[in-house]
Coordinates of C-alpha atoms in Angstrom, one line a residue:
X1 CA -9.5 27.6 -7.2
X2 CA -7.0 25.9 -9.5
X3 CA -5.8 22.3 -9.2
X4 CA -2.3 21.6 -8.2
X5 CA 0.3 22.0 -10.9
X6 CA 2.4 18.9 -11.8
X7 CA 4.9 17.7 -14.3
X8 CA 2.6 14.7 -14.8
X9 CA -0.4 14.7 -17.1
X10 CA -3.8 14.8 -15.4
X11 CA -5.3 11.5 -14.3
X12 CA -8.2 10.8 -16.6
X13 CA -11.2 9.0 -15.2
X14 CA -14.1 7.6 -17.3
X15 CA -14.1 5.1 -20.1
X16 CA -10.6 3.9 -19.5
X17 CA -8.6 1.6 -17.2
X18 CA -6.9 3.3 -14.3
X19 CA -3.5 2.1 -13.0
X20 CA -2.2 1.9 -9.5
X21 CA 0.4 4.5 -10.2
X22 CA -2.2 7.0 -11.4
X23 CA -4.1 6.5 -8.1
X24 CA -1.0 7.4 -6.2
X25 CA -0.2 10.3 -8.4
X26 CA -3.6 11.9 -7.7
X27 CA -3.6 10.9 -4.0
X28 CA 0.1 11.5 -3.0
X29 CA 1.4 13.9 -5.6
X30 CA -1.7 16.1 -6.1
X31 CA -1.9 15.4 -9.9
X32 CA -5.3 16.8 -10.9
X33 CA -8.1 14.4 -11.9
X34 CA -10.2 15.1 -15.0
X35 CA -13.0 13.3 -16.7
X36 CA -13.0 11.8 -20.1
X37 CA -14.3 14.0 -22.9
X38 CA -15.8 11.0 -24.7
X39 CA -19.5 11.9 -25.3
X40 CA -20.4 8.2 -25.0
X41 CA -19.1 8.0 -21.5
X42 CA -21.1 11.1 -20.4
X43 CA -24.2 9.6 -22.0
X44 CA -23.7 6.4 -20.1
X45 CA -23.5 8.2 -16.8
X46 CA -26.7 10.2 -17.6
X47 CA -28.4 7.1 -18.7
X48 CA -27.9 5.3 -15.4
X49 CA -29.3 8.1 -13.3
X50 CA -32.2 8.6 -15.7
X51 CA -33.1 4.9 -15.6
X52 CA -33.4 5.0 -11.8
X53 CA -35.7 8.0 -12.1
X54 CA -37.9 6.1 -14.6
X55 CA -37.9 2.9 -12.5
X56 CA -39.1 4.8 -9.5
X57 CA -41.9 6.4 -11.4
X58 CA -42.9 2.9 -12.6
X59 CA -42.9 1.7 -9.0
X60 CA -40.2 -1.0 -9.6
X61 CA -38.8 -2.7 -6.6
X62 CA -35.1 -1.8 -6.1
X63 CA -33.1 -3.0 -3.1
X64 CA -31.8 -0.2 -1.0
X65 CA -34.0 2.3 -2.8
X66 CA -37.5 1.1 -2.3
X67 CA -36.5 -1.3 0.5
X68 CA -34.5 -1.2 3.7
X69 CA -30.9 -2.5 3.8
X70 CA -29.5 -5.9 4.4
X71 CA -31.8 -8.1 6.5
X72 CA -34.2 -5.1 6.6
X73 CA -34.6 -5.4 2.9
X74 CA -38.0 -6.9 3.4
X75 CA -39.3 -3.5 4.5
X76 CA -41.0 -1.4 1.9
X77 CA -40.1 2.3 1.8
X78 CA -42.6 4.8 0.4
X79 CA -41.4 7.3 -2.1
X80 CA -41.7 10.3 0.3
X81 CA -39.1 8.7 2.6
X82 CA -36.6 7.5 0.0
X83 CA -34.3 10.6 0.3
X84 CA -34.3 10.2 4.1
X85 CA -33.5 6.5 3.7
X86 CA -30.3 7.4 1.8
X87 CA -29.4 10.1 4.3
X88 CA -30.0 7.8 7.3
X89 CA -27.8 5.1 5.7
X90 CA -24.9 7.6 5.7
X91 CA -25.6 8.8 9.2
X92 CA -26.1 5.5 11.0
X93 CA -22.8 4.2 9.6
X94 CA -21.0 7.1 11.2
X95 CA -19.5 4.8 13.9
X96 CA -15.9 4.2 12.7
X97 CA -13.2 3.9 15.2
X98 CA -9.4 3.6 15.5
X99 CA -6.7 5.7 13.9
X100 CA -7.6 8.2 11.2
X101 CA -6.4 7.3 7.7
X102 CA -3.5 9.5 6.6
X103 CA -4.6 12.2 4.2
X104 CA -2.9 10.7 1.0
X105 CA -4.6 7.4 1.8
X106 CA -8.0 9.0 2.4
X107 CA -7.6 10.9 -0.9
X108 CA -6.8 7.6 -2.6
X109 CA -10.1 6.2 -1.3
X110 CA -11.8 9.1 -3.0
X111 CA -10.0 8.5 -6.3
X112 CA -10.7 4.8 -6.2
X113 CA -14.4 5.3 -5.4
X114 CA -14.8 7.9 -8.1
X115 CA -13.3 5.6 -10.6
X116 CA -15.7 2.8 -9.7
X117 CA -18.8 5.0 -9.8
X118 CA -17.5 6.4 -13.2
X119 CA -18.1 2.9 -14.8
X120 CA -21.8 4.0 -15.0
X121 CA -23.3 0.9 -13.3
X122 CA -24.2 2.6 -10.0
X123 CA -26.7 5.1 -11.2
X124 CA -25.2 8.2 -9.7
X125 CA -25.6 11.7 -11.2
X126 CA -22.8 13.6 -12.9
X127 CA -23.3 16.2 -10.2
X128 CA -22.0 13.7 -7.6
X129 CA -19.0 12.7 -9.7
X130 CA -18.2 16.4 -10.3
X131 CA -18.3 17.1 -6.6
X132 CA -16.0 14.2 -5.8
X133 CA -13.5 15.4 -8.5
X134 CA -13.7 18.9 -7.1
X135 CA -12.9 17.7 -3.6
X136 CA -10.0 15.6 -4.8
X137 CA -8.5 18.4 -6.8
X138 CA -8.8 20.9 -4.0
X139 CA -7.5 18.4 -1.5
X140 CA -10.6 18.6 0.7
X141 CA -10.2 15.1 2.2
X142 CA -12.7 13.2 4.3
X143 CA -11.6 12.3 7.9
X144 CA -12.0 8.5 7.8
X145 CA -11.5 6.3 10.8
X146 CA -9.7 3.1 9.7
X147 CA -11.7 0.5 11.7
X148 CA -15.2 -0.8 11.2
X149 CA -15.3 -2.7 7.9
X150 CA -15.7 -6.4 7.5
X151 CA -15.1 -6.1 3.7
X152 CA -18.6 -7.1 2.6
X153 CA -20.9 -5.3 1.9
X154 CA -17.8 -3.5 0.8
X155 CA -16.4 -0.8 3.1
X156 CA -19.7 0.6 4.4
X157 CA -18.7 2.3 7.5
X158 CA -15.4 4.0 6.3
X159 CA -17.0 5.0 3.0
X160 CA -19.9 6.6 4.9
X161 CA -17.4 9.3 5.8
X162 CA -17.0 10.1 2.1
X163 CA -20.8 10.1 1.5
X164 CA -21.2 12.4 4.6
X165 CA -18.8 14.9 3.2
X166 CA -20.7 15.0 -0.1
X167 CA -23.7 15.9 2.1
X168 CA -21.7 18.7 3.8
X169 CA -21.4 16.7 7.1
X170 CA -18.7 15.5 9.4
X171 CA -15.1 16.6 9.1
X172 CA -12.4 17.1 6.4
X173 CA -8.8 17.8 6.3
X174 CA -8.1 21.1 4.4
X175 CA -4.9 23.0 4.2
X176 CA -3.3 20.9 6.9
X177 CA -6.2 21.3 9.4
X178 CA -9.1 19.2 10.5
X179 CA -12.3 21.2 10.1
X180 CA -16.0 20.8 9.8
X181 CA -17.1 20.1 6.3
X182 CA -19.9 22.7 6.5
X183 CA -17.4 25.4 7.3
X184 CA -15.0 24.6 4.5
X185 CA -17.9 24.3 2.0
X186 CA -19.2 27.7 3.1
X187 CA -15.8 29.3 2.8
X188 CA -15.2 27.9 -0.7
X189 CA -18.8 28.3 -1.9
X190 CA -19.2 24.6 -2.5
X191 CA -22.8 23.4 -2.5
X192 CA -23.4 20.1 -0.6
X193 CA -25.5 17.4 -2.3
X194 CA -28.8 16.0 -1.4
X195 CA -28.2 12.4 -2.2
X196 CA -30.7 10.8 -4.5
X197 CA -32.4 7.5 -3.4
X198 CA -29.6 5.2 -4.6
X199 CA -26.6 7.5 -4.2
X200 CA -25.8 7.0 -0.6
X201 CA -25.7 3.2 -1.1
X202 CA -23.7 3.7 -4.3
X203 CA -21.0 5.7 -2.6
X204 CA -20.7 3.4 0.4
X205 CA -21.3 -0.1 -0.9
X206 CA -17.9 -1.0 -2.5
X207 CA -14.4 -2.1 -1.9
X208 CA -12.7 1.3 -2.3
X209 CA -11.0 1.6 1.1
X210 CA -9.3 -1.8 0.9
X211 CA -8.4 -1.2 -2.7
X212 CA -6.8 2.2 -2.0
X213 CA -4.8 0.7 0.8
X214 CA -3.7 -2.1 -1.5
X215 CA -2.5 0.4 -4.1
X216 CA -0.1 1.9 -1.5
X217 CA 0.9 -1.5 -0.2
X218 CA 1.8 -2.8 -3.6
X219 CA 4.1 0.1 -4.4
X220 CA 5.9 0.0 -1.1
X221 CA 6.3 -3.8 -1.3
X222 CA 7.7 -3.5 -4.9
X223 CA 10.3 -1.0 -3.7
X224 CA 11.2 -3.2 -0.7
X225 CA 11.9 -6.1 -3.0
X226 CA 14.5 -3.9 -4.7
X227 CA 15.9 -2.4 -1.6
X228 CA 16.3 -5.9 0.1
X229 CA 18.3 -6.9 -3.0
X230 CA 20.7 -4.0 -2.6
X231 CA 21.0 -4.5 1.1
X232 CA 21.8 -8.2 0.5
X233 CA 24.6 -7.3 -1.9
X234 CA 26.0 -4.9 0.7
X235 CA 25.9 -7.5 3.4
X236 CA 27.7 -10.0 1.1
X237 CA 30.5 -7.5 0.8
X238 CA 30.5 -6.8 4.5
X239 CA 30.8 -10.6 5.3
X240 CA 33.1 -11.4 2.4
X241 CA 30.5 -13.8 1.1
X242 CA 30.6 -16.2 -1.8
X243 CA 29.3 -14.2 -4.8
X244 CA 28.9 -17.3 -6.9
X245 CA 25.7 -18.1 -5.0
X246 CA 24.1 -15.7 -7.4
X247 CA 25.5 -17.2 -10.6
X248 CA 22.9 -16.9 -13.4
X249 CA 23.2 -20.6 -14.2
X250 CA 21.7 -21.5 -10.8
X251 CA 18.6 -19.5 -11.6
X252 CA 18.4 -20.7 -15.2
X253 CA 18.0 -24.2 -13.7
X254 CA 15.1 -23.1 -11.5
X255 CA 13.6 -20.3 -13.6
X256 CA 11.1 -18.5 -11.4
X257 CA 11.1 -15.1 -13.1
X258 CA 11.1 -12.9 -9.9
X259 CA 13.7 -15.1 -8.2
X260 CA 15.9 -14.8 -11.3
X261 CA 15.4 -11.0 -11.4
X262 CA 16.4 -10.6 -7.7
X263 CA 19.5 -12.8 -8.4
X264 CA 20.4 -10.5 -11.3
X265 CA 20.0 -7.4 -9.1
X266 CA 22.4 -8.9 -6.5
X267 CA 24.8 -10.2 -9.1
X268 CA 25.1 -6.9 -10.8
X269 CA 25.5 -5.1 -7.5
X270 CA 28.4 -7.4 -6.7
X271 CA 29.9 -7.1 -10.2
X272 CA 30.0 -10.9 -10.4
X273 CA 30.3 -12.9 -13.6
X274 CA 30.1 -16.6 -14.2
X275 CA 33.8 -16.7 -15.3
X276 CA 34.7 -15.6 -11.7
X277 CA 33.0 -18.6 -10.0
X278 CA 36.2 -20.5 -9.3
X279 CA 38.3 -17.6 -8.3
X280 CA 36.1 -15.8 -5.8
X281 CA 35.0 -18.5 -3.3
X282 CA 36.1 -17.2 0.1
X283 CA 33.6 -19.7 1.6
X284 CA 32.2 -22.7 -0.2
X285 CA 28.7 -22.2 1.1
X286 CA 27.3 -19.2 3.1
X287 CA 24.4 -19.3 5.5
X288 CA 21.0 -19.4 3.9
X289 CA 20.3 -15.8 4.8
X290 CA 22.9 -14.9 2.1
X291 CA 22.8 -17.9 -0.2
X292 CA 19.1 -18.2 -0.4
X293 CA 18.3 -14.5 -0.5
X294 CA 17.1 -14.5 -4.1
X295 CA 14.8 -17.4 -3.2
X296 CA 13.2 -15.5 -0.3
X297 CA 13.0 -12.0 -1.9
X298 CA 12.1 -13.8 -5.2
X299 CA 8.8 -15.1 -3.8
X300 CA 7.8 -11.5 -3.2
X301 CA 9.0 -10.5 -6.7
X302 CA 7.0 -13.3 -8.3
X303 CA 3.9 -12.6 -6.3
X304 CA 3.7 -8.9 -7.2
X305 CA 2.6 -9.2 -10.8
X306 CA -0.5 -11.2 -10.0
X307 CA -1.3 -9.1 -7.0
X308 CA -1.1 -6.0 -9.2
X309 CA -3.5 -7.6 -11.7
X310 CA -6.0 -8.4 -8.9
X311 CA -5.7 -4.9 -7.4
X312 CA -6.1 -3.2 -10.7
X313 CA -9.1 -5.4 -11.7
X314 CA -10.8 -4.4 -8.4
X315 CA -9.8 -0.8 -9.0
X316 CA -11.5 -0.9 -12.4
X317 CA -14.7 -2.6 -11.4
X318 CA -18.3 -1.7 -10.5
X319 CA -18.4 -3.1 -7.0
X320 CA -21.8 -1.7 -5.9
X321 CA -25.1 -3.5 -5.3
X322 CA -27.5 -3.4 -6.9
X323 CA -25.8 -2.7 -10.2
X324 CA -27.6 -0.8 -13.0
X325 CA -27.8 -1.9 -16.6
X326 CA -29.4 1.1 -18.2
X327 CA -29.2 -0.3 -21.7
X328 CA -31.4 -3.3 -20.8
X329 CA -33.3 -1.4 -18.1
X330 CA -32.4 -3.9 -15.4
X331 CA -31.2 -4.0 -11.9
X332 CA -28.6 -6.7 -11.0
X333 CA -28.6 -7.8 -7.4
X334 CA -25.3 -9.5 -6.7
X335 CA -22.2 -9.5 -4.5
X336 CA -19.6 -7.4 -6.3
X337 CA -19.0 -5.6 -3.0
X338 CA -17.2 -8.7 -1.7
X339 CA -13.5 -8.0 -1.2
X340 CA -12.2 -11.6 -1.4
X341 CA -9.6 -10.9 -4.0
X342 CA -8.1 -7.9 -2.2
X343 CA -8.2 -9.9 1.1
X344 CA -6.3 -12.8 -0.4
X345 CA -3.8 -10.6 -2.2
X346 CA -3.1 -8.6 1.0
X347 CA -2.8 -11.7 3.2
X348 CA -0.3 -13.1 0.6
X349 CA 1.6 -9.9 0.3
X350 CA 2.1 -9.4 4.1
X351 CA 3.4 -13.0 4.3
X352 CA 5.9 -12.4 1.5
X353 CA 7.0 -9.1 2.9
X354 CA 7.4 -10.5 6.5
X355 CA 9.6 -13.2 5.1
X356 CA 11.8 -10.5 3.7
X357 CA 11.9 -8.9 7.1
X358 CA 13.0 -12.2 8.6
X359 CA 15.7 -12.6 6.0
X360 CA 17.1 -9.1 6.7
X361 CA 16.9 -9.8 10.5
X362 CA 19.1 -12.9 10.0
X363 CA 21.6 -10.9 7.9
X364 CA 21.7 -8.3 10.7
X365 CA 22.5 -11.0 13.3
X366 CA 25.2 -12.5 11.0
X367 CA 27.0 -9.1 10.9
X368 CA 26.8 -8.6 14.7
X369 CA 28.3 -11.8 16.0
X370 CA 32.1 -11.7 16.3
X371 CA 32.2 -15.5 16.3
X372 CA 30.7 -15.6 12.8
X373 CA 31.1 -12.2 11.1
X374 CA 34.5 -13.0 9.7
X375 CA 36.8 -10.6 11.5
X376 CA 34.5 -7.7 12.2
X377 CA 34.2 -6.2 15.7
X378 CA 31.2 -7.2 17.9
X379 CA 28.1 -5.3 17.0
X380 CA 29.9 -3.5 14.3
X381 CA 31.3 -1.1 16.9
X382 CA 33.5 1.6 15.3
X383 CA 35.2 2.5 18.6
X384 CA 39.0 2.7 19.0
X385 CA 40.8 -0.2 20.7
X386 CA 40.9 1.5 24.1
X387 CA 37.2 2.4 24.1
X388 CA 36.0 -0.9 22.7
X389 CA 35.2 -2.3 26.1
X390 CA 32.5 0.3 26.7
X391 CA 31.1 0.5 23.2
X392 CA 28.2 -1.6 22.0
X393 CA 27.6 -0.3 18.4
X394 CA 24.5 -1.8 16.9
X395 CA 23.6 -4.1 19.8
X396 CA 20.3 -2.4 20.6
X397 CA 19.5 -1.9 16.9
X398 CA 19.8 -5.6 16.4
X399 CA 17.4 -6.3 19.3
X400 CA 15.0 -3.8 17.8
X401 CA 15.3 -5.5 14.5
X402 CA 14.3 -8.8 16.1
X403 CA 11.3 -7.2 17.8
X404 CA 10.1 -5.5 14.6
X405 CA 10.5 -8.8 12.7
X406 CA 8.6 -10.8 15.3
X407 CA 5.7 -8.3 15.2
X408 CA 5.7 -8.4 11.4
X409 CA 5.6 -12.2 11.4
X410 CA 2.8 -12.2 14.1
X411 CA 0.7 -10.1 11.7
X412 CA 0.9 -12.6 8.9
X413 CA -2.1 -14.5 10.3
X414 CA -4.5 -14.3 7.3
X415 CA -7.5 -12.0 8.1
X416 CA -9.5 -13.6 5.3
X417 CA -10.1 -16.8 7.3
X418 CA -11.7 -14.8 10.2
X419 CA -15.1 -14.3 8.6
X420 CA -17.8 -13.5 11.0
X421 CA -21.6 -13.8 10.4
X422 CA -23.0 -10.3 10.8
X423 CA -26.2 -8.2 10.3
X424 CA -28.8 -10.9 11.4
X425 CA -26.9 -13.5 9.3
X426 CA -27.6 -11.6 6.1
X427 CA -23.9 -11.0 5.8
X428 CA -23.0 -14.5 6.9
X429 CA -19.8 -14.7 5.0
X430 CA -17.5 -11.7 4.7
X431 CA -14.0 -11.0 3.3
X432 CA -12.2 -9.0 6.0
X433 CA -10.3 -7.5 3.1
X434 CA -9.9 -4.1 4.8
X435 CA -8.4 -5.7 7.9
X436 CA -6.0 -7.7 5.7
X437 CA -5.0 -4.6 3.8
X438 CA -4.4 -2.6 7.1
X439 CA -2.4 -5.5 8.5
X440 CA -0.3 -5.5 5.3
X441 CA 0.5 -1.8 5.7
X442 CA 1.6 -2.5 9.3
X443 CA 3.8 -5.4 8.1
X444 CA 5.3 -3.1 5.5
X445 CA 6.0 -0.4 8.1
X446 CA 7.8 -2.8 10.3
X447 CA 9.8 -4.3 7.5
X448 CA 10.8 -0.8 6.4
X449 CA 12.1 -0.3 9.9
X450 CA 14.1 -3.6 9.7
X451 CA 15.4 -2.6 6.2
X452 CA 16.5 0.8 7.5
X453 CA 18.3 -0.7 10.5
X454 CA 20.1 -3.3 8.3
X455 CA 21.0 -0.7 5.8
X456 CA 22.6 1.4 8.5
X457 CA 24.5 -1.6 9.8
X458 CA 25.7 -2.7 6.4
X459 CA 27.0 0.8 5.7
X460 CA 28.9 0.7 9.0
X461 CA 30.3 -2.7 8.2
X462 CA 31.5 -1.6 4.7
X463 CA 33.2 1.4 6.2
X464 CA 34.9 -0.8 8.9
X465 CA 36.2 -3.1 6.1
X466 CA 37.5 -0.1 4.2
X467 CA 39.1 1.5 7.3
X468 CA 40.7 -1.8 8.2
X469 CA 42.1 -2.2 4.7
X470 CA 40.1 -5.3 3.9
X471 CA 38.2 -3.6 1.1
X472 CA 38.9 -0.8 -1.3
X473 CA 36.1 1.7 -1.8
X474 CA 36.8 1.8 -5.5
X475 CA 36.5 -2.0 -5.7
X476 CA 32.8 -1.7 -4.9
X477 CA 30.4 -1.4 -7.8
X478 CA 29.2 2.1 -8.6
X479 CA 25.7 1.3 -7.4
X480 CA 26.9 0.1 -3.9
X481 CA 29.2 3.1 -3.7
X482 CA 26.2 5.3 -4.5
X483 CA 24.1 3.7 -1.7
X484 CA 27.0 3.8 0.7
X485 CA 27.6 7.5 0.1
X486 CA 23.8 8.3 0.3
X487 CA 23.5 6.7 3.7
X488 CA 26.7 8.4 4.9
X489 CA 25.0 11.6 4.0
X490 CA 22.4 10.8 6.6
X491 CA 24.5 9.1 9.2
X492 CA 28.2 9.6 10.0
X493 CA 30.4 6.6 10.9
X494 CA 29.4 5.5 14.4
X495 CA 32.6 5.5 16.5
X496 CA 31.2 6.4 20.0
X497 CA 27.8 5.1 20.9
X498 CA 25.0 7.5 20.3
X499 CA 21.2 7.5 20.0
X500 CA 20.1 6.4 16.5
X501 CA 16.3 6.8 16.7
X502 CA 16.1 10.0 14.7
X503 CA 18.5 8.7 12.1
X504 CA 16.5 5.5 11.7
X505 CA 13.3 7.5 11.4
X506 CA 14.8 9.6 8.6
X507 CA 16.0 6.4 6.8
X508 CA 12.6 4.7 7.2
X509 CA 10.8 7.8 5.8
X510 CA 13.2 7.8 2.8
X511 CA 12.5 4.1 2.2
X512 CA 8.7 4.8 2.3
X513 CA 9.2 7.7 -0.1
X514 CA 11.4 5.6 -2.5
X515 CA 14.2 8.1 -2.1
X516 CA 16.8 6.1 -4.0
X517 CA 16.5 4.9 -7.6
X518 CA 17.1 1.1 -7.5
X519 CA 17.7 -0.8 -10.7
X520 CA 16.3 0.0 -14.1
X521 CA 13.1 -1.9 -15.2

């Protein structure tokens, strides 16, 4: 079988730092994964596995290899049972529940785990890495339930589904169908692995599920920060807002970089220059949902760089236990499986994103209310005068926006503060990083729904202004015209009331897929 063809270069793993975008290219766009050709990297992988073999021959004590797991680590395991110990670890963790991870996300889990194991401090064989790469490149994806991890020791239960597939067990997605792994392996002549004494633990004991989710969350949040800026500029035009609120001098006096960047985006979308400040003031001061938009979206923009740093540090780490130092022939028993950094980043990200949802919801309400929307019809109805009494335009959409925003805000409760002592109090402090990451994805999904609704409403509002002669299409900047025309390609002007669910679903999907190029870096 051949890997998927792509315009992108292959994603190289081994002896180098992997970036978030590369994880997504491999997971979402089927860019093939290949290993480094550096002989030193290959030597390091071999050395780790060979050191474990020697240590076992020397009867050295190794947690999870010659002992049981967790609180059961006081149990001594004889050599003849060590292979069964690894196999049993995988099997008894097969208790995941909840929804199944989407295929691209489960594939990202594979890529992230492969990259961690490729640092050579987990003691796995090259055969295991080769099989993981083969599964990734052939899009044979483990079926992974999303629930069951407390984020320390890593993502044991969800990652057991990866380990089980390497053993030829449980289910995979292949060519759009859920099938038994054993059937797919037989069909493709793939040999399952017998996991060596440390390999089950090495595959499972890490932060790869939460980190894979964080990679997707980061990219979606970064795009939302741009989209919210474009939407804000459109709403300013709809409401004939005061463009001087985005004057560059204001943001020079309070120079948070992300906040200044968002103000620049909005300012450029509006075609505003400081020299215009005295001529363009329709209203001295707009509501905070317009005036303070850079300050709200800017928090997200300023948080994203350090969140990216934390995610990529976790991505490029050995987060197993115990770790192997083959050079000094030592086993390091520690806590690199603890997902605290991802937990904190995801708790922070969902907070910043939900605040953007709240901002957009307020902009939506501003446009709907005829007492405040500066001459627009109630609910942005496009009905003719004689049918206006039976038309309600975006009324239900605004209520939906309020509901989605409320749910997003509800989910901002930080998961990382809900540590529970587990496993006979051996795991007495845990990160809940995977729950935080899953919550963050939900907040992003809800915020994308809000953004889609407000984008549709702003497009309607602009067209009403144009039809009423309040605004000339050619007076809008090229970038706003481009967005307006793109949305009009998906949704005609709403004159008579009609269902908008399918339209909103299309727009939301386009947002999630970053359908529109927004601002040059």
